[in-house]
């Protein structure tokens, strides 16, 4: 479903970021990408999101050659993916409900769907009782769960989470990971980057370890070994 085919990336200033990466990720996999800062994890995600172009090689998503897409098609292509960020990126003056509903409005979904889907998703991320709370009335973990709700509300094929627990304490980290696992079990592919050894080791899922732009390990039931 996701295929990095001999992908290399050298940034315009000459910095090498990826060297000959070949990775295949199947539908419904849960994959953690780990590695030191500067290893190339974010660059890899940017390739998939069509935010950066490879210097060599190709990236495929389903049957789409990502970097052959016309500029006008990139916006629609990205709707196949739900993004989760370390810093949550919620709209501060909108409630949990409104933050999630806004993503549906932006995608042009009708009001009756919004009214039925948002409460369902709020329950899925265990925030049914906090629908009317603003981000500053929620813990970091709760904010991240709103962000996950927003990422899945338009039924993407894959959730891409860049250090989703980077700003969270261990209890909130655990809750966020449990939600990501639940979403994965319901059938969505999940791709996360993380530095968190505990998260990776508890997961028992595939771990791809990167170092200086290369994949140095790819374990089906991996541990964090750096
Ligand atoms: P990670 O996410 O694992 O920390 P990155 O993908 O952000 O790694 O970075 C990989 C390498 O590419 C690093 O050496 C980084 O400094 C460099 N890099 C990242 N973005 C840019 C950019 N826009 N221009 C030049 N170099 C970059």
mmCIF file of C-alpha atoms and ligand atoms in Angstrom:
data_model
loop_
_atom_site.group_PDB
_atom_site.id
_atom_site.type_symbol
_atom_site.label_atom_id
_atom_site.label_comp_id
_atom_site.label_asym_id
_atom_site.label_seq_id
_atom_site.Cartn_x
_atom_site.Cartn_y
_atom_site.Cartn_z
ATOM 1 C CA UNK A 1 0.000 0.000 0.000
ATOM 2 C CA UNK A 2 2.899 2.354 0.873
ATOM 3 C CA UNK A 3 6.113 1.692 -1.007
ATOM 4 C CA UNK A 4 9.342 3.649 -0.817
ATOM 5 C CA UNK A 5 11.330 2.447 -3.812
ATOM 6 C CA UNK A 6 15.077 3.207 -3.507
ATOM 7 C CA UNK A 7 14.378 6.690 -2.202
ATOM 8 C CA UNK A 8 17.217 9.125 -1.604
ATOM 9 C CA UNK A 9 16.970 12.741 -0.565
ATOM 10 C CA UNK A 10 19.641 15.403 -0.604
ATOM 11 C CA UNK A 11 18.314 18.801 0.457
ATOM 12 C CA UNK A 12 19.074 21.799 -1.725
ATOM 13 C CA UNK A 13 21.852 22.935 0.618
ATOM 14 C CA UNK A 14 23.600 19.587 0.087
ATOM 15 C CA UNK A 15 22.462 17.886 3.328
ATOM 16 C CA UNK A 16 21.898 14.168 2.755
ATOM 17 C CA UNK A 17 18.715 13.078 4.580
ATOM 18 C CA UNK A 18 17.744 9.713 3.061
ATOM 19 C CA UNK A 19 19.954 7.150 1.368
ATOM 20 C CA UNK A 20 18.434 4.450 -0.762
ATOM 21 C CA UNK A 21 15.391 3.663 1.375
ATOM 22 C CA UNK A 22 13.189 0.741 0.330
ATOM 23 C CA UNK A 23 10.235 0.021 2.620
ATOM 24 C CA UNK A 24 6.877 -1.639 1.953
ATOM 25 C CA UNK A 25 4.015 -1.081 4.396
ATOM 26 C CA UNK A 26 0.859 -3.148 4.024
ATOM 27 C CA UNK A 27 -2.701 -1.968 4.702
ATOM 28 C CA UNK A 28 -3.662 -2.139 8.412
ATOM 29 C CA UNK A 29 -0.077 -2.325 9.662
ATOM 30 C CA UNK A 30 1.036 -0.379 12.745
ATOM 31 C CA UNK A 31 4.583 0.816 12.126
ATOM 32 C CA UNK A 32 6.857 2.771 14.450
ATOM 33 C CA UNK A 33 9.812 4.598 12.917
ATOM 34 C CA UNK A 34 12.538 5.234 15.458
ATOM 35 C CA UNK A 35 15.961 6.821 15.341
ATOM 36 C CA UNK A 36 18.049 9.655 16.718
ATOM 37 C CA UNK A 37 17.291 13.233 15.839
ATOM 38 C CA UNK A 38 18.454 13.872 12.272
ATOM 39 C CA UNK A 39 18.076 10.219 11.219
ATOM 40 C CA UNK A 40 15.604 11.145 8.460
ATOM 41 C CA UNK A 41 12.252 10.177 10.024
ATOM 42 C CA UNK A 42 10.470 13.457 9.292
ATOM 43 C CA UNK A 43 11.919 13.613 5.783
ATOM 44 C CA UNK A 44 10.492 10.146 5.138
ATOM 45 C CA UNK A 45 7.016 11.282 6.238
ATOM 46 C CA UNK A 46 7.321 14.425 4.105
ATOM 47 C CA UNK A 47 8.014 12.249 1.059
ATOM 48 C CA UNK A 48 4.795 10.345 1.666
ATOM 49 C CA UNK A 49 2.859 13.580 2.172
ATOM 50 C CA UNK A 50 4.274 15.057 -1.065
ATOM 51 C CA UNK A 51 5.833 17.906 0.914
ATOM 52 C CA UNK A 52 9.345 17.133 -0.318
ATOM 53 C CA UNK A 53 10.480 15.439 -3.524
ATOM 54 C CA UNK A 54 12.987 12.583 -3.601
ATOM 55 C CA UNK A 55 16.319 13.255 -5.263
ATOM 56 C CA UNK A 56 16.179 9.670 -6.540
ATOM 57 C CA UNK A 57 13.625 6.863 -6.343
ATOM 58 C CA UNK A 58 9.840 6.852 -6.092
ATOM 59 C CA UNK A 59 7.124 6.776 -3.455
ATOM 60 C CA UNK A 60 3.898 4.906 -4.105
ATOM 61 C CA UNK A 61 0.675 5.118 -2.127
ATOM 62 C CA UNK A 62 -1.813 2.455 -3.240
ATOM 63 C CA UNK A 63 -1.366 2.731 -7.006
ATOM 64 C CA UNK A 64 -0.409 6.407 -6.942
ATOM 65 C CA UNK A 65 3.108 7.506 -7.892
ATOM 66 C CA UNK A 66 3.138 10.325 -5.329
ATOM 67 C CA UNK A 67 5.710 12.555 -6.970
ATOM 68 C CA UNK A 68 4.148 12.218 -10.405
ATOM 69 C CA UNK A 69 0.929 13.841 -9.137
ATOM 70 C CA UNK A 70 -0.099 17.132 -10.701
ATOM 71 C CA UNK A 71 0.081 20.042 -8.236
ATOM 72 C CA UNK A 72 -3.715 20.352 -8.444
ATOM 73 C CA UNK A 73 -4.148 16.723 -7.345
ATOM 74 C CA UNK A 74 -1.899 16.875 -4.272
ATOM 75 C CA UNK A 75 -4.583 18.457 -2.069
ATOM 76 C CA UNK A 76 -6.996 15.582 -2.771
ATOM 77 C CA UNK A 77 -4.252 13.004 -2.394
ATOM 78 C CA UNK A 78 -3.450 14.266 1.127
ATOM 79 C CA UNK A 79 -7.043 13.620 2.184
ATOM 80 C CA UNK A 80 -6.188 9.927 2.182
ATOM 81 C CA UNK A 81 -4.007 10.650 5.202
ATOM 82 C CA UNK A 82 -4.797 11.933 8.677
ATOM 83 C CA UNK A 83 -2.007 13.886 10.377
ATOM 84 C CA UNK A 84 -1.204 14.043 14.089
ATOM 85 C CA UNK A 85 1.542 16.363 15.365
ATOM 86 C CA UNK A 86 3.597 16.547 18.538
ATOM 87 C CA UNK A 87 2.137 19.986 19.357
ATOM 88 C CA UNK A 88 -1.518 18.968 18.699
ATOM 89 C CA UNK A 89 -2.300 22.037 16.473
ATOM 90 C CA UNK A 90 -5.889 22.468 17.673
ATOM 91 C CA UNK A 91 -7.818 25.662 17.073
ATOM 92 C CA UNK A 92 -7.773 27.340 20.519
ATOM 93 C CA UNK A 93 -11.144 29.110 20.302
ATOM 94 C CA UNK A 94 -13.033 26.013 19.174
ATOM 95 C CA UNK A 95 -14.270 23.236 21.496
ATOM 96 C CA UNK A 96 -13.260 19.595 21.120
ATOM 97 C CA UNK A 97 -16.474 19.019 19.164
ATOM 98 C CA UNK A 98 -15.897 22.059 16.942
ATOM 99 C CA UNK A 99 -12.265 21.193 16.227
ATOM 100 C CA UNK A 100 -13.342 17.812 14.875
ATOM 101 C CA UNK A 101 -16.435 19.154 13.099
ATOM 102 C CA UNK A 102 -14.289 21.797 11.386
ATOM 103 C CA UNK A 103 -12.284 19.103 9.588
ATOM 104 C CA UNK A 104 -15.535 17.696 8.199
ATOM 105 C CA UNK A 105 -16.762 21.138 7.152
ATOM 106 C CA UNK A 106 -13.464 21.781 5.376
ATOM 107 C CA UNK A 107 -13.951 18.532 3.460
ATOM 108 C CA UNK A 108 -17.434 19.667 2.425
ATOM 109 C CA UNK A 109 -19.341 17.032 4.393
ATOM 110 C CA UNK A 110 -23.057 17.704 5.034
ATOM 111 C CA UNK A 111 -24.440 18.828 8.417
ATOM 112 C CA UNK A 112 -26.355 15.612 9.138
ATOM 113 C CA UNK A 113 -23.167 13.569 8.744
ATOM 114 C CA UNK A 114 -21.274 15.985 10.972
ATOM 115 C CA UNK A 115 -23.965 15.710 13.661
ATOM 116 C CA UNK A 116 -23.802 11.924 13.674
ATOM 117 C CA UNK A 117 -20.079 11.337 13.086
ATOM 118 C CA UNK A 118 -18.525 13.818 15.540
ATOM 119 C CA UNK A 119 -20.185 12.344 18.683
ATOM 120 C CA UNK A 120 -19.242 8.846 17.490
ATOM 121 C CA UNK A 121 -15.591 9.847 17.075
ATOM 122 C CA UNK A 122 -15.531 11.757 20.393
ATOM 123 C CA UNK A 123 -16.644 8.531 22.094
ATOM 124 C CA UNK A 124 -14.043 6.529 20.173
ATOM 125 C CA UNK A 125 -11.288 8.764 21.585
ATOM 126 C CA UNK A 126 -12.913 8.612 25.060
ATOM 127 C CA UNK A 127 -13.883 12.275 25.139
ATOM 128 C CA UNK A 128 -17.653 11.991 24.970
ATOM 129 C CA UNK A 129 -17.981 13.882 28.252
ATOM 130 C CA UNK A 130 -15.622 16.700 27.198
ATOM 131 C CA UNK A 131 -17.149 17.636 23.849
ATOM 132 C CA UNK A 132 -17.689 21.237 24.916
ATOM 133 C CA UNK A 133 -14.282 21.831 26.475
ATOM 134 C CA UNK A 134 -11.813 24.171 24.803
ATOM 135 C CA UNK A 135 -8.213 22.994 24.300
ATOM 136 C CA UNK A 136 -6.977 24.972 27.332
ATOM 137 C CA UNK A 137 -9.517 23.083 29.460
ATOM 138 C CA UNK A 138 -8.057 19.710 28.425
ATOM 139 C CA UNK A 139 -4.908 17.855 29.479
ATOM 140 C CA UNK A 140 -2.161 17.340 26.884
ATOM 141 C CA UNK A 141 -3.286 13.758 26.373
ATOM 142 C CA UNK A 142 -6.898 14.829 25.916
ATOM 143 C CA UNK A 143 -5.842 17.487 23.402
ATOM 144 C CA UNK A 144 -3.905 14.872 21.486
ATOM 145 C CA UNK A 145 -6.964 12.620 21.501
ATOM 146 C CA UNK A 146 -9.023 15.464 20.005
ATOM 147 C CA UNK A 147 -6.305 15.802 17.352
ATOM 148 C CA UNK A 148 -6.524 12.068 16.659
ATOM 149 C CA UNK A 149 -10.307 12.391 16.379
ATOM 150 C CA UNK A 150 -9.823 15.198 13.877
ATOM 151 C CA UNK A 151 -7.299 13.082 11.935
ATOM 152 C CA UNK A 152 -9.675 10.116 11.560
ATOM 153 C CA UNK A 153 -12.999 11.907 11.110
ATOM 154 C CA UNK A 154 -12.804 11.892 7.301
ATOM 155 C CA UNK A 155 -11.905 8.188 7.256
ATOM 156 C CA UNK A 156 -8.351 8.366 5.937
ATOM 157 C CA UNK A 157 -6.544 5.208 4.834
ATOM 158 C CA UNK A 158 -3.564 5.966 7.051
ATOM 159 C CA UNK A 159 -2.830 7.972 10.194
ATOM 160 C CA UNK A 160 0.601 9.606 10.199
ATOM 161 C CA UNK A 161 1.682 10.721 13.657
ATOM 162 C CA UNK A 162 4.999 12.565 14.015
ATOM 163 C CA UNK A 163 6.155 12.168 17.652
ATOM 164 C CA UNK A 164 2.535 12.056 18.911
ATOM 165 C CA UNK A 165 3.577 11.517 22.529
ATOM 166 C CA UNK A 166 6.597 13.837 22.495
ATOM 167 C CA UNK A 167 4.915 16.408 24.771
ATOM 168 C CA UNK A 168 3.096 13.986 27.071
ATOM 169 C CA UNK A 169 3.727 12.435 30.482
ATOM 170 C CA UNK A 170 3.665 8.621 30.808
ATOM 171 C CA UNK A 171 -0.047 8.321 31.698
ATOM 172 C CA UNK A 172 -1.191 10.523 28.840
ATOM 173 C CA UNK A 173 1.264 8.752 26.532
ATOM 174 C CA UNK A 174 -0.296 5.421 27.433
ATOM 175 C CA UNK A 175 -3.818 6.722 26.732
ATOM 176 C CA UNK A 176 -2.838 8.170 23.354
ATOM 177 C CA UNK A 177 -1.109 4.956 22.306
ATOM 178 C CA UNK A 178 -4.126 2.899 23.377
ATOM 179 C CA UNK A 179 -6.341 5.063 21.142
ATOM 180 C CA UNK A 180 -3.952 4.692 18.190
ATOM 181 C CA UNK A 181 -3.942 0.911 18.716
ATOM 182 C CA UNK A 182 -7.739 0.869 18.815
ATOM 183 C CA UNK A 183 -7.953 2.849 15.567
ATOM 184 C CA UNK A 184 -5.470 0.459 13.990
ATOM 185 C CA UNK A 185 -7.527 -2.535 15.146
ATOM 186 C CA UNK A 186 -10.566 -0.956 13.475
ATOM 187 C CA UNK A 187 -8.669 -1.124 10.180
ATOM 188 C CA UNK A 188 -6.646 2.076 9.686
ATOM 189 C CA UNK A 189 -2.925 1.876 8.895
ATOM 190 C CA UNK A 190 -0.904 3.752 11.528
ATOM 191 C CA UNK A 191 2.579 5.147 10.978
ATOM 192 C CA UNK A 192 4.255 6.914 13.901
ATOM 193 C CA UNK A 193 7.683 8.325 14.593
ATOM 194 C CA UNK A 194 8.814 8.235 18.189
ATOM 195 C CA UNK A 195 11.772 8.524 20.539
ATOM 196 C CA UNK A 196 9.850 6.790 23.303
ATOM 197 C CA UNK A 197 11.357 3.415 24.132
ATOM 198 C CA UNK A 198 8.454 2.480 26.403
ATOM 199 C CA UNK A 199 5.911 3.131 23.666
ATOM 200 C CA UNK A 200 7.741 1.024 21.111
ATOM 201 C CA UNK A 201 8.500 -1.861 23.449
ATOM 202 C CA UNK A 202 4.917 -2.045 24.750
ATOM 203 C CA UNK A 203 3.478 -2.056 21.257
ATOM 204 C CA UNK A 204 4.801 -5.395 20.019
ATOM 205 C CA UNK A 205 4.426 -4.143 16.441
ATOM 206 C CA UNK A 206 6.744 -3.496 13.524
ATOM 207 C CA UNK A 207 9.675 -1.175 14.246
ATOM 208 C CA UNK A 208 11.808 0.427 11.541
ATOM 209 C CA UNK A 209 15.023 1.880 12.930
ATOM 210 C CA UNK A 210 16.748 4.649 10.987
ATOM 211 C CA UNK A 211 20.250 6.017 11.368
ATOM 212 C CA UNK A 212 21.851 8.741 9.260
ATOM 213 C CA UNK A 213 19.356 8.410 6.439
ATOM 214 C CA UNK A 214 19.372 4.635 6.250
ATOM 215 C CA UNK A 215 17.143 1.853 7.534
ATOM 216 C CA UNK A 216 19.378 -0.150 9.867
ATOM 217 C CA UNK A 217 16.715 -2.523 11.254
ATOM 218 C CA UNK A 218 13.207 -3.563 10.302
ATOM 219 C CA UNK A 219 11.680 -5.909 12.878
ATOM 220 C CA UNK A 220 8.148 -7.296 12.686
ATOM 221 C CA UNK A 221 7.829 -7.290 16.492
ATOM 222 C CA UNK A 222 10.587 -4.935 17.379
ATOM 223 C CA UNK A 223 12.107 -3.205 20.342
ATOM 224 C CA UNK A 224 13.791 0.134 20.631
ATOM 225 C CA UNK A 225 17.484 -0.685 20.469
ATOM 226 C CA UNK A 226 19.246 2.648 19.987
HETATM 227 P P1 LIG B 1 14.521 13.322 12.039
HETATM 228 O O1 LIG B 1 13.071 13.540 11.784
HETATM 229 O O2 LIG B 1 14.890 11.875 12.167
HETATM 230 O O3 LIG B 1 15.034 14.118 13.205
HETATM 231 P P2 LIG B 1 14.966 14.858 9.601
HETATM 232 O O4 LIG B 1 14.278 14.132 8.511
HETATM 233 O O5 LIG B 1 14.279 16.046 10.189
HETATM 234 O O6 LIG B 1 15.345 13.808 10.752
HETATM 235 O O7 LIG B 1 16.398 15.351 9.118
HETATM 236 C C1 LIG B 1 17.311 14.505 8.384
HETATM 237 C C2 LIG B 1 18.502 15.358 7.973
HETATM 238 O O8 LIG B 1 18.102 16.327 6.998
HETATM 239 C C3 LIG B 1 19.155 16.142 9.097
HETATM 240 O O9 LIG B 1 20.536 16.216 8.849
HETATM 241 C C4 LIG B 1 18.501 17.503 8.958
HETATM 242 O O10 LIG B 1 19.337 18.515 9.502
HETATM 243 C C5 LIG B 1 18.348 17.634 7.469
HETATM 244 N N1 LIG B 1 17.233 18.484 7.041
HETATM 245 C C6 LIG B 1 15.924 18.342 7.389
HETATM 246 N N2 LIG B 1 15.168 19.262 6.761
HETATM 247 C C7 LIG B 1 16.015 20.014 5.997
HETATM 248 C C8 LIG B 1 15.843 21.120 5.099
HETATM 249 N N3 LIG B 1 14.638 21.644 4.851
HETATM 250 N N4 LIG B 1 16.950 21.636 4.498
HETATM 251 C C9 LIG B 1 18.161 21.100 4.727
HETATM 252 N N5 LIG B 1 18.396 20.048 5.548
HETATM 253 C C10 LIG B 1 17.333 19.500 6.180
#
